Structures are given as C-alpha cells and as structure tokens.
mmCIF file of C-alpha atoms in Angstrom:
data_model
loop_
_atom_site.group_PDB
_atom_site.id
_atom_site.type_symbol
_atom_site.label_atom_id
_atom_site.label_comp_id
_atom_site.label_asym_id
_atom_site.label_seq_id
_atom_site.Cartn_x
_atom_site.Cartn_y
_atom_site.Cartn_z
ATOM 1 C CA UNK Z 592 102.798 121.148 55.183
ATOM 2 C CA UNK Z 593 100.428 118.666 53.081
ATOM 3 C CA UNK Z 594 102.695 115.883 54.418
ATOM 4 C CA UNK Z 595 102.874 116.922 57.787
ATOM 5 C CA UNK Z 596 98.641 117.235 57.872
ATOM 6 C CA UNK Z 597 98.247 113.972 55.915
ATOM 7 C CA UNK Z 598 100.119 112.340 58.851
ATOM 8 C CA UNK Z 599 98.364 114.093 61.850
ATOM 9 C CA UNK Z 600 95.011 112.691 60.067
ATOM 10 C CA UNK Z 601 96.035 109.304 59.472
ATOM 11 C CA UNK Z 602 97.340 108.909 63.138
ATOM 12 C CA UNK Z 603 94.175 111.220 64.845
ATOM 13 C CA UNK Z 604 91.990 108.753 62.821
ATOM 14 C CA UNK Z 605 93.599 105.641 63.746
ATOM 15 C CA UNK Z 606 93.870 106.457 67.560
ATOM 16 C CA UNK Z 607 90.218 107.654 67.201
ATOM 17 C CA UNK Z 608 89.022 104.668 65.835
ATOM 18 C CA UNK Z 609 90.526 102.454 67.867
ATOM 19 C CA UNK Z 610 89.177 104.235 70.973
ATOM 20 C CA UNK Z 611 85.870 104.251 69.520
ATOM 21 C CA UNK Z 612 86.009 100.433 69.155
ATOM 22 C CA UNK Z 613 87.548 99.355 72.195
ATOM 23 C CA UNK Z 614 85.119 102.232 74.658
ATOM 24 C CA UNK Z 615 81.554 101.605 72.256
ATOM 25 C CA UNK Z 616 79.802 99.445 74.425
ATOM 26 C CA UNK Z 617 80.859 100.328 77.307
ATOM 27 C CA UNK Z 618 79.812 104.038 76.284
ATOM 28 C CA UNK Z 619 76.480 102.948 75.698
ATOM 29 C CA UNK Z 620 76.278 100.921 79.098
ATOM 30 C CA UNK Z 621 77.401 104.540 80.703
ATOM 31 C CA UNK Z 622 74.967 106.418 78.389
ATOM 32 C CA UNK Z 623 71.786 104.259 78.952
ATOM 33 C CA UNK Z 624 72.168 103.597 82.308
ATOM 34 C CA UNK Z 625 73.055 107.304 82.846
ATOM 35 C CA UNK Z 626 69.562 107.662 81.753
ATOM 36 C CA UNK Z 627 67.900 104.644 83.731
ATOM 37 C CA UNK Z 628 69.531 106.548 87.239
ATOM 38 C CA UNK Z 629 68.374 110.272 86.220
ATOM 39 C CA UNK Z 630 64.574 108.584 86.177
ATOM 40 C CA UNK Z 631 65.281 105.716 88.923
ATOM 41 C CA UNK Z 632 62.383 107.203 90.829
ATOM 42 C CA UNK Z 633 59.940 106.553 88.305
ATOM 43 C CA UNK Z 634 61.229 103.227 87.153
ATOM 44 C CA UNK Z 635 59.854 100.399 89.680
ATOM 45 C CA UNK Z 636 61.758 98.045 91.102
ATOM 46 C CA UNK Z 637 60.356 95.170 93.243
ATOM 47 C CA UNK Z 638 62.806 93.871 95.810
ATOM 48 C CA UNK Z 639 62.854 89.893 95.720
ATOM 49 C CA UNK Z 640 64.071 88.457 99.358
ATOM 50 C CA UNK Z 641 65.392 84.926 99.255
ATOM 51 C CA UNK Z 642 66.152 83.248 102.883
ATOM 52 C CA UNK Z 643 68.560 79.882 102.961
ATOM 53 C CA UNK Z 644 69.249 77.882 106.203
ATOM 54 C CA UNK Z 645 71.720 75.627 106.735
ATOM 55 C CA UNK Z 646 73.263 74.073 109.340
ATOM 56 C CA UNK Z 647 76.761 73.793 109.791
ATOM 57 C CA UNK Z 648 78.702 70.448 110.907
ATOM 58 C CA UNK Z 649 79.456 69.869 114.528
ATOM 59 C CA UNK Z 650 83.479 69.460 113.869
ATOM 60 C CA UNK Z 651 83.761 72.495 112.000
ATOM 61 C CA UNK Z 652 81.733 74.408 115.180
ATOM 62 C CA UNK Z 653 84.126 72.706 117.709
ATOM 63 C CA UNK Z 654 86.743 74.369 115.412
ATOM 64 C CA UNK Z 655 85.315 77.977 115.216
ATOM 65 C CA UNK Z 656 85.712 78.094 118.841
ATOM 66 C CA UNK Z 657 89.484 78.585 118.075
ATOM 67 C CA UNK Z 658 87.900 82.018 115.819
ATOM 68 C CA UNK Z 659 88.868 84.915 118.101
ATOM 69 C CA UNK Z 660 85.345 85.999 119.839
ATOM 70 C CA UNK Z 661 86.043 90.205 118.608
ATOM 71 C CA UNK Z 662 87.474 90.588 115.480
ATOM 72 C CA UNK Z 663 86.803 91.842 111.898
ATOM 73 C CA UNK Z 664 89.038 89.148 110.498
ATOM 74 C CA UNK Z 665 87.642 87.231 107.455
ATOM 75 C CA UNK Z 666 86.250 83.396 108.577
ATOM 76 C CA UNK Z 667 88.786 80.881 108.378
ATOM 77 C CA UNK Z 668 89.809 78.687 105.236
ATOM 78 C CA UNK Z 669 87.349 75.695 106.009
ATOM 79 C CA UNK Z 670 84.145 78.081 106.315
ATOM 80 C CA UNK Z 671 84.902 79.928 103.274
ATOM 81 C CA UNK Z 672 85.090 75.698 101.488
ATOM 82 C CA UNK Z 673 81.805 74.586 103.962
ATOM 83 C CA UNK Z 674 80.746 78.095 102.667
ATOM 84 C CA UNK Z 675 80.954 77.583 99.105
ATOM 85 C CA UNK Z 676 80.399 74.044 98.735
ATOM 86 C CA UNK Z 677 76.649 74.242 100.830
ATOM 87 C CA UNK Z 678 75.322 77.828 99.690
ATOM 88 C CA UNK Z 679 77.359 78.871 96.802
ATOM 89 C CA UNK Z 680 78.614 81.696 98.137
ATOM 90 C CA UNK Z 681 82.205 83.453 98.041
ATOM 91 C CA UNK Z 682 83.173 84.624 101.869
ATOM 92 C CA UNK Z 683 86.806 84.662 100.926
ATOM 93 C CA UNK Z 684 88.846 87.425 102.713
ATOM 94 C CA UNK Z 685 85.103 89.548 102.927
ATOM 95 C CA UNK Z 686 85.251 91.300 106.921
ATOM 96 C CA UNK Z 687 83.542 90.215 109.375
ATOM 97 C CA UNK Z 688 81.718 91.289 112.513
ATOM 98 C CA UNK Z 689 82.069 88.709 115.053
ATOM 99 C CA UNK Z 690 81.036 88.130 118.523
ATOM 100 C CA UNK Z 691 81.154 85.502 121.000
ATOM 101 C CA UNK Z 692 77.889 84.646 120.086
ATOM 102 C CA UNK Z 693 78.120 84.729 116.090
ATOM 103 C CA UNK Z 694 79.833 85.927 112.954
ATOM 104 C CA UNK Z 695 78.434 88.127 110.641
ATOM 105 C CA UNK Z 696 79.578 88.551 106.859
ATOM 106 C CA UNK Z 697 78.458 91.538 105.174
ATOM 107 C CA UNK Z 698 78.015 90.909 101.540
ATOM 108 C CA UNK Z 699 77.008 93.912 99.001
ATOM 109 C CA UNK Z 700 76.316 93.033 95.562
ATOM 110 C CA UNK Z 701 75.279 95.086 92.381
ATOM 111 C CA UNK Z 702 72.019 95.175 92.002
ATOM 112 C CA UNK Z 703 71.175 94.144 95.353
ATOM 113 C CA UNK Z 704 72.722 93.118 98.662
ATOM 114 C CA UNK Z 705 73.381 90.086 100.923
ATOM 115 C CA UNK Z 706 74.498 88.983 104.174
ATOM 116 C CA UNK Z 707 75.085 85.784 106.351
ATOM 117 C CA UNK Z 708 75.043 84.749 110.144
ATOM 118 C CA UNK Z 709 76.789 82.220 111.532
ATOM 119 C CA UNK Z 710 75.420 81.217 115.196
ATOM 120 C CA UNK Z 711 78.830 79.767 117.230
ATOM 121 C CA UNK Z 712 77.238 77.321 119.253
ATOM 122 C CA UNK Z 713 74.623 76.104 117.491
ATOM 123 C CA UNK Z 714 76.014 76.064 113.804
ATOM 124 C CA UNK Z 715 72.561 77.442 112.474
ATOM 125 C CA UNK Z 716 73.518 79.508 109.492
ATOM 126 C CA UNK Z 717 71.042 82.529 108.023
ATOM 127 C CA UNK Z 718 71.980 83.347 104.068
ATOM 128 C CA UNK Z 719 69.940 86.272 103.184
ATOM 129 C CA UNK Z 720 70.018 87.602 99.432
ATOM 130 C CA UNK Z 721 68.067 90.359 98.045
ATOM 131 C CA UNK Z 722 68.240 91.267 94.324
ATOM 132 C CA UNK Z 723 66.266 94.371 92.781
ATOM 133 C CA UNK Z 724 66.389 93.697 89.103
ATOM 134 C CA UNK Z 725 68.645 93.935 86.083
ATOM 135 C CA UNK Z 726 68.203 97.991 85.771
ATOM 136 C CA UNK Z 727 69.359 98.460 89.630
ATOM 137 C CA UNK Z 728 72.276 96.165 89.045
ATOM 138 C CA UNK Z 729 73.545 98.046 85.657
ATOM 139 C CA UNK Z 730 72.544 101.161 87.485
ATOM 140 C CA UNK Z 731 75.132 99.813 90.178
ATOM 141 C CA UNK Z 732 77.541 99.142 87.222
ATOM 142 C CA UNK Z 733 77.352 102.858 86.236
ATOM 143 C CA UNK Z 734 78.530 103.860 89.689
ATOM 144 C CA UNK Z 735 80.989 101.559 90.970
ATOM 145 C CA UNK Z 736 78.822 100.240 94.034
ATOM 146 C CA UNK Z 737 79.975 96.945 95.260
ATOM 147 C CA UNK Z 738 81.393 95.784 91.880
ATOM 148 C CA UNK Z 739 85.102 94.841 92.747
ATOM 149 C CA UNK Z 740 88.372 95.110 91.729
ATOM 150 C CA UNK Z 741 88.067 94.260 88.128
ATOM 151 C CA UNK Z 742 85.559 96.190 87.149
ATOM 152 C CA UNK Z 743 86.898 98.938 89.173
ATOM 153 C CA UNK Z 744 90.174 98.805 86.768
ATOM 154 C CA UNK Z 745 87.858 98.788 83.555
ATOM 155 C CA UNK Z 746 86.332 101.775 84.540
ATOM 156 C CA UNK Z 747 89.498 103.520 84.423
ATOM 157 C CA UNK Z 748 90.566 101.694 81.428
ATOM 158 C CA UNK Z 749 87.405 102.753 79.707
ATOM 159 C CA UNK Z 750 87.379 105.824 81.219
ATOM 160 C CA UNK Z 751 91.257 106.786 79.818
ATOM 161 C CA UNK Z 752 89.404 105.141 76.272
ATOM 162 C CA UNK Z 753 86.854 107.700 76.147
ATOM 163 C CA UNK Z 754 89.008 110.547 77.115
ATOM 164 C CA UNK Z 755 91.175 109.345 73.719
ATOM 165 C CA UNK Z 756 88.310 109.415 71.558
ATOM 166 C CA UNK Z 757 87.199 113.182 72.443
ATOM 167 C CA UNK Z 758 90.744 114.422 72.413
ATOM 168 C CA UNK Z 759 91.453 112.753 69.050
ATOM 169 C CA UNK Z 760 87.464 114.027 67.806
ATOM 170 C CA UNK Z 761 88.207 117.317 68.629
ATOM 171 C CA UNK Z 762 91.891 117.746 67.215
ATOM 172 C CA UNK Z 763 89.956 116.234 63.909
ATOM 173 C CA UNK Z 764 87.307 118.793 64.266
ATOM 174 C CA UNK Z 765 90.490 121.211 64.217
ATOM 175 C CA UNK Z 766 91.869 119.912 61.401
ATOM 176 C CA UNK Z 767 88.717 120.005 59.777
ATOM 177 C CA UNK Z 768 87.641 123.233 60.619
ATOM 178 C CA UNK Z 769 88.238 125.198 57.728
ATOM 179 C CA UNK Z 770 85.822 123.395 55.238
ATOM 180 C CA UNK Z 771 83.355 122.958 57.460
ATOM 181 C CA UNK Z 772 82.272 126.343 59.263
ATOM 182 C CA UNK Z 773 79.707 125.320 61.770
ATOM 183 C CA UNK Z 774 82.427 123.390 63.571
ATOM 184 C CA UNK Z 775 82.780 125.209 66.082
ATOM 185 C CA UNK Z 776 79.982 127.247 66.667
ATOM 186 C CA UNK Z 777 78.727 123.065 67.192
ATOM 187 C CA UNK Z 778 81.531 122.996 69.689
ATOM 188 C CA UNK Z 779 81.158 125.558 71.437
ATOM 189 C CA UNK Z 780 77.146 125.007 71.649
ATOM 190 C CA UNK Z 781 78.138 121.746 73.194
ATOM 191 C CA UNK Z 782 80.161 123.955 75.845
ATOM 192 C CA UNK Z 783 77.375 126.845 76.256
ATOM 193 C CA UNK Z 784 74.622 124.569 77.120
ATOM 194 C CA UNK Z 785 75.690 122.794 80.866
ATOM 195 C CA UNK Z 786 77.241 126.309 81.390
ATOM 196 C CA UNK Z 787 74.183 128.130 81.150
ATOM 197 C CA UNK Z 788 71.978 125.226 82.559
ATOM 198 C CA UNK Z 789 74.637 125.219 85.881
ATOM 199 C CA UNK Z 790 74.510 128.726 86.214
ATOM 200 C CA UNK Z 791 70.796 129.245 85.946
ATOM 201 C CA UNK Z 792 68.666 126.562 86.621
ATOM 202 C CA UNK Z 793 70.820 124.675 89.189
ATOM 203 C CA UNK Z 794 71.086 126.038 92.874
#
C-alpha cells in the first residue's frame, strides 16, 4: 500500500510540476488580463489612427483588370509582394470585398484593427491602421479575437496544461487529505463561492 502511494505521489507531482511550468505564464497572462477586461470600462484607452497612401504602379493596375470585378477571393500573388514590399503589410490569402470599382481587404488585429482600399483604375491605395494600446491587445489575447492560427492552437495547448495541473492538485489534495483536515472544507469553499454568487447575485 506504502509502495503503491509512494508511486501515485511521485508521478501526481511530476505531471503537476511539469504542468505548472510549461502553463505559468501563460496563467498569469489569462489571470491579469482576466482582470484588465472585468474593469475595461474604467481603464482608458486612446485610439491612435494612422493613414498611409500609396500609389500603386500602372502595370500592376493594367493587370488587376484580369481580378474578377465580384468576388471575395484574396488579391493576387503580385499585390500581396507590391503589398508587402511598399506598406509592410501581410494580405496573403485575407478575403476580400471587391467591386468593379475597388478591392477592399479587411484586416483585424489584436489590439486594434486595420483595413486597405485599393481603387482599380486609379491605383490610389488607402492603408488605415488603428491600434488601442498594449492592455486592449493582451485583452484581445485573453479572448481569441483576431489572433490566428497559432495562437489559437496554444490556447488549447495551454488550456489542456492547466486542466493537468488542477486534476493532478486535486488528486494530491486527496492524497493528502488525511494530515491535513481543512483540505477540503478549502475545496469545497472554492466550489460554494461562484455557486452561491450565480445563484444569488447574478440574474
């Protein structure tokens, strides 16, 4: 029985550990930032709007007339080069809303959000950024917005992380529980209190 305990603690405290380590920051990004959007309303944020113009070259006009005149397709290979070479900016395989009279490229951004024109006749190009700060873009982080694939999979991975470290906290909290009596009247205080908050003060 001593055995078989001694090897449930060794593994419950290596897995929790390990979980700990590899889901610590980003549980303190969640945790802070979980604070930062319960108080967003009071925290100000001051929208900063930056306009670029640019002009793009006749041949590559002549060529966009070949660009179907409705579609949602991204731009073609050449605009997303001109694109990134001139403004900086990544249009690669991002939708499109495009008319006979110009393309429009929607681009949302933690943090902020963005968008560019494209005028098909005369080449006159509007990039349009606005940013709003380094709280509203962790505040994005927190929830997902507009963050992309990757971070989209390390939520999940850090997610499954966390989910390891309260499984393996609690089964030590088991194992522990019989020199150490207030474990889980602590436990179940941690349960009580969003039951009772729900139930009363939320309707």
């Amino acid at each position: 029985m001593n055995a078989r305990r001694s090897f449930w603690l060794k593994q419950l405290h290596t897995w929790h550990w390990i979980s700990a380590a590899i889901s610590l920051v980003g549980m303190m990004l969640f945790a802070i930032t979980g604070i930062t959007l319960n108080h967003a309303a009071s925290i100000p944020s001051t929208p900063v709007v930056k306009e670029t113009l640019a002009q793009i070259p006749t041949p590559l006009v002549r060529r966009l007339a070949e660009f179907p005149e409705e579609t949602t397709d991204p731009v073609p290979d050449y605009m997303v080069r001109w694109a990134s070479e001139i403004l900086s900016v990544n249009i690669a395989d991002k939708p499109t809303e495009t008319t006979a009279e110009e393309i429009y490229v929607a681009l949302p951004m933690p943090g902020g959000d963005a968008w560019m024109t494209m005028d098909r006749t005369s080449g006159e190009v509007v990039y349009e950024k606005t940013t709003r700060g380094a709280i509203s873009y962790l505040n994005d982080l927190h929830k997902g917005r507009n963050s992309g694939t990757v971070w989209f999979w390390f939520i999940d991975v850090f997610a499954v992380a966390c989910v390891i470290f309260t499984l393996t906290g609690l089964a030590l909290v088991w194992l522990h529980a019989r020199s150490r009596p207030s474990s889980w009247p602590l436990v179940g205080l941690g349960l009580l209190i969003p039951v009772v908050i729900a139930l009363i003060f939320i309707h």
